[in-house]
């Protein structure tokens, strides 16, 4: 969804803004992934969130946050991606269930759910199953205006704890043209864990490219051709954090811009402690760690929070905090880094907007139509929360 936010090209960096927290759902145990879309075509941004520990998937209606169940009696829902396929103003919903960290215990079912009208149960159709299917997004790979569906399983069949590096993992794509019936291959040779795949417009033209965060680091895949003849070029942008599995590579990646100059940000290594900024051009980028005190980094969001035309960086920390068995365990939260005038050399101003609850996922979106991007986050601590951007 496009963000209606004014920017000031060429203006100096604006610095931090303040946030006010509002609970959308204070009781969603193990909240994992959040997304936003207009689910009832009323012009307001609604929220959807899933949990591996809750056997249903629901969206929350803005502004009351009334909960609407999409699918019930479905376990281990790990991710979802809304997109309006038929142009009726109501998004269809791709989602993944039956997830586990071991391929032998994870059927990895992929679904498309379609609304049947207000107040009616949604119709969910299973279209594929592949062990450890874990992350799903939409991207227009061939530039024809019709987005493809991307499925990134977490690991290959032979990868096992604690290192998860014994096998290679694939990335698949599916077409609307055949109703997602055929599994097409982007790649089958990513070592270890794939944690996130993101759609970006890296090149000129109408095609979108894929950025993949994995044990391998940060890799871009760009497609040529179309249909069954689509082929993918692989470009390694960075090895990420270099070390031994499972502390290597990247956990997530997000692309942004500052006055038209591209950069990308990541949290490294997998579930790691570093927030990293990459600046450069083409396929040559300089790696710069701007923060190394994240307890358990999970996802990253790149979004302009202060309207200065420079994208800021949000790192999710899903550390769960002290327990009876581990009373000194750190608490997670949400770490925000406001962009400087120079992304490569300037100081990214740090603000921690959440320090009591671990968060797995945040998205940047203008929730209340005030021309400011807010943050919507969900965490294993059991909450879905809207951080309202109050400005400076």
Short mmCIF file of C-alpha atoms in Angstrom, two decimals:
data_model
loop_
_atom_site.label_atom_id
_atom_site.label_comp_id
_atom_site.label_asym_id
_atom_site.label_seq_id
_atom_site.Cartn_x
_atom_site.Cartn_y
_atom_site.Cartn_z
CA UNK A 1 0.00 0.00 0.00
CA UNK A 2 1.37 3.41 -0.94
CA UNK A 3 2.27 5.69 1.93
CA UNK A 4 0.89 9.22 1.75
CA UNK A 5 3.79 10.98 3.39
CA UNK A 6 5.26 14.33 2.36
CA UNK A 7 9.02 14.44 1.91
CA UNK A 8 11.47 17.31 1.73
CA UNK A 9 14.07 16.42 -0.88
CA UNK A 10 17.41 18.01 -0.12
CA UNK A 11 16.40 19.17 3.36
CA UNK A 12 18.64 18.33 6.34
CA UNK A 13 17.94 15.21 8.39
CA UNK A 14 14.98 15.81 10.71
CA UNK A 15 15.97 13.46 13.53
CA UNK A 16 13.79 11.51 15.96
CA UNK A 17 10.03 11.64 16.37
CA UNK A 18 7.96 10.43 19.31
CA UNK A 19 5.54 7.52 19.44
CA UNK A 20 2.47 6.62 21.48
CA UNK A 21 1.70 2.91 21.91
CA UNK A 22 -1.81 1.48 21.40
CA UNK A 23 -2.63 -2.21 21.75
CA UNK A 24 -4.48 -3.69 18.80
CA UNK A 25 -4.54 -7.15 20.40
CA UNK A 26 -2.98 -7.51 23.87
CA UNK A 27 -3.55 -11.28 23.91
CA UNK A 28 -2.17 -13.01 20.84
CA UNK A 29 0.23 -15.58 22.31
CA UNK A 30 3.36 -15.96 20.24
CA UNK A 31 2.46 -13.26 17.71
CA UNK A 32 4.85 -13.71 14.80
CA UNK A 33 4.19 -11.78 11.57
CA UNK A 34 2.12 -8.64 10.95
CA UNK A 35 0.95 -7.03 7.72
CA UNK A 36 -1.45 -4.26 6.74
CA UNK A 37 -4.09 -3.88 4.03
CA UNK A 38 -7.60 -2.48 3.61
CA UNK A 39 -9.61 -5.65 4.25
CA UNK A 40 -13.11 -4.13 3.95
CA UNK A 41 -12.56 -1.47 1.25
CA UNK A 42 -13.42 1.45 3.55
CA UNK A 43 -10.24 3.41 2.87
CA UNK A 44 -8.65 2.61 6.25
CA UNK A 45 -5.53 0.58 6.89
CA UNK A 46 -6.38 -2.65 8.72
CA UNK A 47 -3.96 -5.06 10.37
CA UNK A 48 -3.46 -8.82 10.10
CA UNK A 49 -1.32 -10.90 12.43
CA UNK A 50 -0.60 -14.58 12.91
CA UNK A 51 0.82 -16.76 15.62
CA UNK A 52 2.38 -20.19 15.59
CA UNK A 53 0.55 -20.89 18.82
CA UNK A 54 -3.00 -19.91 17.79
CA UNK A 55 -5.02 -22.17 15.49
CA UNK A 56 -6.62 -19.38 13.48
CA UNK A 57 -5.75 -16.30 11.43
CA UNK A 58 -7.56 -12.98 11.88
CA UNK A 59 -7.50 -9.36 10.75
CA UNK A 60 -8.24 -6.30 12.88
CA UNK A 61 -10.56 -3.55 11.67
CA UNK A 62 -9.36 0.06 11.93
CA UNK A 63 -10.18 2.05 14.09
CA UNK A 64 -11.94 -0.17 16.67
CA UNK A 65 -9.60 -3.12 16.05
CA UNK A 66 -12.52 -5.54 16.00
CA UNK A 67 -11.14 -8.99 15.25
CA UNK A 68 -12.35 -10.89 12.15
CA UNK A 69 -11.38 -14.53 11.68
CA UNK A 70 -10.13 -15.47 8.21
CA UNK A 71 -9.42 -19.16 8.84
CA UNK A 72 -10.02 -21.33 11.89
CA UNK A 73 -8.68 -24.66 13.14
CA UNK A 74 -5.38 -24.33 11.27
CA UNK A 75 -2.15 -24.85 13.18
CA UNK A 76 1.38 -23.45 13.07
CA UNK A 77 0.54 -20.47 10.83
CA UNK A 78 3.92 -18.87 10.24
CA UNK A 79 3.40 -16.13 7.67
CA UNK A 80 0.91 -14.36 5.42
CA UNK A 81 0.80 -11.85 2.57
CA UNK A 82 -2.31 -9.90 1.49
CA UNK A 83 -2.81 -8.65 -2.08
CA UNK A 84 -5.88 -7.75 -4.14
CA UNK A 85 -5.68 -10.13 -7.10
CA UNK A 86 -8.98 -9.35 -8.83
CA UNK A 87 -9.24 -5.62 -8.23
CA UNK A 88 -12.46 -5.77 -6.18
CA UNK A 89 -10.95 -3.73 -3.34
CA UNK A 90 -10.70 -6.74 -0.97
CA UNK A 91 -7.31 -8.44 -0.76
CA UNK A 92 -6.83 -12.14 -1.20
CA UNK A 93 -4.55 -13.66 1.42
CA UNK A 94 -1.67 -16.06 0.89
CA UNK A 95 -0.59 -17.83 4.06
CA UNK A 96 1.49 -20.74 5.29
CA UNK A 97 0.71 -23.30 7.98
CA UNK A 98 2.03 -26.54 9.48
CA UNK A 99 5.46 -25.04 10.09
CA UNK A 100 8.21 -26.52 12.24
CA UNK A 101 11.97 -26.02 12.46
CA UNK A 102 12.56 -29.63 11.36
CA UNK A 103 11.67 -30.57 7.79
CA UNK A 104 10.51 -34.04 8.86
CA UNK A 105 7.90 -32.44 11.16
CA UNK A 106 6.83 -29.60 8.87
CA UNK A 107 4.35 -30.23 6.06
CA UNK A 108 4.64 -26.57 5.06
CA UNK A 109 1.17 -25.99 3.57
CA UNK A 110 0.61 -22.96 1.33
CA UNK A 111 -2.88 -21.48 0.94
CA UNK A 112 -4.86 -18.75 -0.82
CA UNK A 113 -7.85 -17.41 1.13
CA UNK A 114 -10.58 -15.37 -0.54
CA UNK A 115 -13.27 -13.25 1.10
CA UNK A 116 -16.84 -14.42 0.49
CA UNK A 117 -18.39 -11.13 1.58
CA UNK A 118 -18.82 -9.16 4.81
CA UNK A 119 -19.67 -11.41 7.75
CA UNK A 120 -19.09 -14.60 5.75
CA UNK A 121 -16.35 -17.19 6.31
CA UNK A 122 -13.40 -16.89 3.96
CA UNK A 123 -12.70 -19.73 1.52
CA UNK A 124 -9.16 -21.11 1.84
CA UNK A 125 -7.69 -23.28 -0.91
CA UNK A 126 -4.50 -25.27 -0.50
CA UNK A 127 -2.22 -24.97 -3.54
CA UNK A 128 1.10 -26.48 -2.46
CA UNK A 129 3.01 -28.08 0.38
CA UNK A 130 6.76 -28.03 0.89
CA UNK A 131 8.55 -28.75 4.18
CA UNK A 132 9.40 -25.67 6.30
CA UNK A 133 7.61 -23.17 4.02
CA UNK A 134 8.28 -20.09 6.13
CA UNK A 135 8.10 -16.76 4.28
CA UNK A 136 5.71 -15.67 1.53
CA UNK A 137 5.51 -12.43 -0.47
CA UNK A 138 4.09 -11.00 -3.70
CA UNK A 139 6.40 -9.61 -6.42
CA UNK A 140 5.99 -8.73 -10.10
CA UNK A 141 8.92 -10.75 -11.42
CA UNK A 142 8.13 -10.43 -15.14
CA UNK A 143 6.85 -6.84 -15.13
CA UNK A 144 3.44 -7.66 -16.60
CA UNK A 145 1.47 -5.95 -13.83
CA UNK A 146 0.36 -9.25 -12.28
CA UNK A 147 2.30 -10.19 -9.20
CA UNK A 148 3.78 -13.64 -8.69
CA UNK A 149 3.76 -15.38 -5.31
CA UNK A 150 7.13 -16.21 -3.73
CA UNK A 151 7.66 -19.02 -1.20
CA UNK A 152 10.92 -19.27 0.77
CA UNK A 153 11.23 -22.42 2.90
CA UNK A 154 13.41 -21.99 5.97
CA UNK A 155 15.80 -24.91 5.38
CA UNK A 156 16.50 -27.92 3.21
CA UNK A 157 15.45 -31.42 4.27
CA UNK A 158 18.83 -32.33 5.70
CA UNK A 159 19.50 -29.24 7.81
CA UNK A 160 19.24 -29.86 11.55
CA UNK A 161 19.75 -28.00 14.82
CA UNK A 162 21.85 -26.50 16.16
CA UNK A 163 23.76 -25.33 13.07
CA UNK A 164 21.14 -25.88 10.31
CA UNK A 165 23.91 -25.84 7.70
CA UNK A 166 23.92 -29.43 6.45
CA UNK A 167 21.70 -28.83 3.40
CA UNK A 168 20.60 -26.19 0.90
CA UNK A 169 17.21 -24.48 0.71
CA UNK A 170 15.13 -23.41 -2.31
CA UNK A 171 12.99 -20.41 -3.27
CA UNK A 172 9.88 -21.00 -5.39
CA UNK A 173 7.45 -18.83 -7.33
CA UNK A 174 3.87 -19.39 -8.46
CA UNK A 175 1.78 -17.73 -11.17
CA UNK A 176 -1.72 -16.30 -11.08
CA UNK A 177 -2.12 -17.49 -14.67
CA UNK A 178 -2.42 -21.16 -13.66
CA UNK A 179 -4.01 -20.42 -10.27
CA UNK A 180 -0.75 -21.23 -8.44
CA UNK A 181 -0.93 -24.85 -9.62
CA UNK A 182 2.73 -25.19 -10.68
CA UNK A 183 5.81 -24.76 -8.50
CA UNK A 184 8.51 -22.81 -10.37
CA UNK A 185 12.10 -22.49 -9.15
CA UNK A 186 14.05 -19.31 -8.41
CA UNK A 187 16.95 -21.24 -6.87
CA UNK A 188 17.65 -24.50 -5.05
CA UNK A 189 21.13 -23.80 -3.69
CA UNK A 190 20.95 -21.39 -0.74
CA UNK A 191 23.06 -22.87 2.09
CA UNK A 192 21.55 -23.30 5.54
CA UNK A 193 18.72 -20.99 6.60
CA UNK A 194 16.70 -18.59 4.46
CA UNK A 195 15.04 -16.19 6.87
CA UNK A 196 13.46 -13.48 4.71
CA UNK A 197 12.87 -12.62 1.05
CA UNK A 198 11.88 -9.06 0.05
CA UNK A 199 10.61 -7.54 -3.19
CA UNK A 200 12.47 -4.44 -4.40
CA UNK A 201 12.66 -2.28 -7.48
CA UNK A 202 16.40 -2.43 -8.00
CA UNK A 203 16.54 -1.96 -11.76
CA UNK A 204 14.73 0.40 -14.10
CA UNK A 205 11.57 -0.96 -15.70
CA UNK A 206 8.47 -2.66 -14.35
CA UNK A 207 10.01 -5.86 -12.99
CA UNK A 208 10.64 -6.31 -9.28
CA UNK A 209 13.72 -8.09 -7.99
CA UNK A 210 14.18 -10.26 -4.90
CA UNK A 211 16.53 -9.67 -1.98
CA UNK A 212 17.14 -12.83 0.05
CA UNK A 213 18.58 -12.79 3.58
CA UNK A 214 20.15 -16.11 4.52
CA UNK A 215 23.25 -17.83 5.84
CA UNK A 216 24.79 -16.90 2.48
CA UNK A 217 24.36 -13.20 3.27
CA UNK A 218 22.30 -10.82 1.13
CA UNK A 219 21.65 -11.94 -2.44
CA UNK A 220 19.66 -10.33 -5.23
CA UNK A 221 17.81 -12.40 -7.81
CA UNK A 222 16.70 -10.67 -11.01
CA UNK A 223 14.45 -12.38 -13.53
CA UNK A 224 14.54 -12.41 -17.30
CA UNK A 225 11.99 -13.97 -19.61
CA UNK A 226 8.49 -14.94 -18.55
CA UNK A 227 6.35 -17.95 -17.72
CA UNK A 228 8.09 -21.30 -17.88
CA UNK A 229 11.03 -19.58 -19.57
CA UNK A 230 11.76 -17.23 -16.68
CA UNK A 231 15.39 -17.42 -15.57
CA UNK A 232 17.14 -15.80 -12.59
CA UNK A 233 20.50 -14.11 -12.29
CA UNK A 234 22.11 -14.29 -8.86
CA UNK A 235 24.10 -11.34 -7.49
CA UNK A 236 25.80 -11.59 -4.08
CA UNK A 237 25.60 -8.11 -2.53
CA UNK A 238 27.18 -9.03 0.81
CA UNK A 239 28.21 -12.08 2.79
CA UNK A 240 26.72 -10.39 5.84
CA UNK A 241 28.19 -11.38 9.17
CA UNK A 242 31.03 -13.82 8.57
CA UNK A 243 31.30 -16.58 11.15
CA UNK A 244 30.30 -20.15 11.89
CA UNK A 245 26.74 -21.44 11.60
CA UNK A 246 24.32 -20.52 12.92
CA UNK A 247 25.95 -17.11 13.59
CA UNK A 248 26.47 -15.98 10.04
CA UNK A 249 24.82 -14.22 7.13
CA UNK A 250 21.74 -12.07 7.60
CA UNK A 251 18.33 -12.36 9.22
CA UNK A 252 16.48 -9.74 7.14
CA UNK A 253 17.09 -6.96 4.63
CA UNK A 254 15.28 -3.82 3.58
CA UNK A 255 16.08 -1.32 0.81
CA UNK A 256 15.73 2.43 1.18
CA UNK A 257 16.84 5.75 -0.26
CA UNK A 258 18.21 9.09 0.84
CA UNK A 259 17.71 11.94 -1.62
CA UNK A 260 17.59 9.40 -4.41
CA UNK A 261 20.66 7.45 -3.31
CA UNK A 262 20.04 3.79 -2.61
CA UNK A 263 21.08 2.05 0.58
CA UNK A 264 19.98 -1.13 2.27
CA UNK A 265 19.90 -2.22 5.87
CA UNK A 266 19.99 -5.58 7.56
CA UNK A 267 20.04 -7.30 10.90
CA UNK A 268 22.92 -9.74 11.14
CA UNK A 269 23.70 -12.57 11.65
CA UNK A 270 20.62 -14.84 11.76
CA UNK A 271 18.77 -13.81 14.96
CA UNK A 272 21.83 -11.71 15.62
CA UNK A 273 22.95 -8.55 17.39
CA UNK A 274 24.03 -6.19 14.59
CA UNK A 275 22.16 -3.50 12.67
CA UNK A 276 24.05 -2.89 9.44
CA UNK A 277 23.87 -0.16 6.79
CA UNK A 278 25.13 -0.74 3.25
CA UNK A 279 25.96 2.21 0.99
CA UNK A 280 27.39 2.26 -2.50
CA UNK A 281 26.15 1.79 -6.03
CA UNK A 282 25.61 -0.92 -8.62
CA UNK A 283 26.50 -4.13 -6.83
CA UNK A 284 29.39 -2.73 -4.76
CA UNK A 285 28.43 -1.73 -1.22
CA UNK A 286 30.30 -0.87 1.97
CA UNK A 287 29.21 -2.64 5.14
CA UNK A 288 28.87 -0.49 8.27
CA UNK A 289 27.64 -1.78 11.64
CA UNK A 290 25.77 1.07 13.35
CA UNK A 291 24.59 -0.90 16.41
CA UNK A 292 25.60 -4.22 17.97
CA UNK A 293 23.46 -4.53 21.07
CA UNK A 294 20.31 -6.16 19.72
CA UNK A 295 19.62 -9.20 21.87
CA UNK A 296 17.90 -11.31 19.20
CA UNK A 297 17.42 -9.54 15.89
CA UNK A 298 14.58 -10.87 13.77
CA UNK A 299 13.30 -8.48 11.09
CA UNK A 300 14.09 -5.02 9.80
CA UNK A 301 11.87 -2.29 8.34
CA UNK A 302 13.09 0.66 6.25
CA UNK A 303 10.64 3.59 6.27
CA UNK A 304 10.70 7.40 6.41
CA UNK A 305 9.31 8.18 9.87
CA UNK A 306 9.98 11.93 10.01
CA UNK A 307 9.14 13.01 6.46
CA UNK A 308 12.62 14.30 5.62
CA UNK A 309 13.05 12.21 2.48
CA UNK A 310 15.55 9.89 4.17
CA UNK A 311 14.43 6.40 5.07
CA UNK A 312 14.94 5.40 8.68
CA UNK A 313 15.62 1.88 9.99
CA UNK A 314 13.61 -0.18 12.48
CA UNK A 315 15.09 -3.36 13.97
CA UNK A 316 12.90 -5.88 15.77
CA UNK A 317 14.33 -7.63 18.81
CA UNK A 318 12.40 -10.77 19.79
CA UNK A 319 14.28 -11.64 22.98
CA UNK A 320 11.66 -12.76 25.49
CA UNK A 321 13.30 -11.54 28.67
CA UNK A 322 13.84 -13.12 32.04
CA UNK A 323 12.36 -16.49 32.90
CA UNK A 324 12.52 -18.68 35.97
CA UNK A 325 15.23 -20.78 34.32
CA UNK A 326 17.09 -17.76 32.92
CA UNK A 327 16.50 -14.75 35.18
CA UNK A 328 19.21 -12.67 33.50
CA UNK A 329 17.97 -13.06 29.92
CA UNK A 330 17.67 -9.76 28.04
CA UNK A 331 14.37 -8.21 27.01
CA UNK A 332 13.70 -7.47 23.36
CA UNK A 333 11.82 -4.54 21.86
CA UNK A 334 11.91 -2.12 18.93
CA UNK A 335 15.09 -0.24 18.00
CA UNK A 336 14.73 2.80 15.71
CA UNK A 337 17.60 4.53 13.90
CA UNK A 338 16.91 7.93 12.36
CA UNK A 339 18.87 8.71 9.23
CA UNK A 340 21.66 11.31 9.18
CA UNK A 341 22.48 13.65 6.29
CA UNK A 342 25.02 11.10 5.07
CA UNK A 343 23.98 7.46 5.45
CA UNK A 344 27.54 6.25 4.91
CA UNK A 345 29.36 8.42 7.45
CA UNK A 346 26.83 10.27 9.58
CA UNK A 347 25.50 9.29 12.99
CA UNK A 348 22.22 7.38 12.92
CA UNK A 349 20.27 8.71 15.93
CA UNK A 350 19.09 5.82 18.09
CA UNK A 351 15.80 5.60 20.00
CA UNK A 352 14.41 2.47 21.62
CA UNK A 353 10.63 2.83 21.44
CA UNK A 354 9.89 -0.52 23.11
CA UNK A 355 11.94 -2.02 25.93
CA UNK A 356 9.49 -4.25 27.80
CA UNK A 357 8.19 -6.61 25.09
CA UNK A 358 10.04 -8.63 22.48
CA UNK A 359 8.87 -7.98 18.91
CA UNK A 360 9.21 -10.26 15.89
CA UNK A 361 7.87 -8.02 13.14
CA UNK A 362 7.12 -4.35 12.39
CA UNK A 363 5.70 -2.66 9.30
CA UNK A 364 5.67 1.05 8.53
CA UNK A 365 2.33 2.52 7.41
CA UNK A 366 0.15 5.58 7.99
CA UNK A 367 -2.54 4.01 10.18
CA UNK A 368 -4.62 7.10 11.01
CA UNK A 369 -4.21 9.10 7.78
CA UNK A 370 -2.29 11.96 9.41
CA UNK A 371 0.47 11.95 6.78
CA UNK A 372 2.96 10.33 9.19
CA UNK A 373 4.20 6.76 8.94
CA UNK A 374 3.45 4.76 12.08
CA UNK A 375 4.72 1.33 13.12
CA UNK A 376 2.59 -1.77 13.61
CA UNK A 377 4.42 -4.56 15.43
CA UNK A 378 3.78 -8.04 16.77
CA UNK A 379 5.79 -10.06 19.21
CA UNK A 380 6.22 -13.42 20.85
CA UNK A 381 5.43 -11.62 24.09
CA UNK A 382 1.80 -11.89 22.95
CA UNK A 383 0.83 -8.45 21.70
CA UNK A 384 0.01 -6.69 18.44
CA UNK A 385 0.73 -3.00 18.93
CA UNK A 386 0.36 0.24 16.96
CA UNK A 387 3.06 2.81 17.67
CA UNK A 388 1.41 6.08 16.63
CA UNK A 389 3.84 8.60 15.18
CA UNK A 390 3.23 11.88 17.06
CA UNK A 391 5.86 13.87 15.20
CA UNK A 392 8.61 15.85 16.86
#
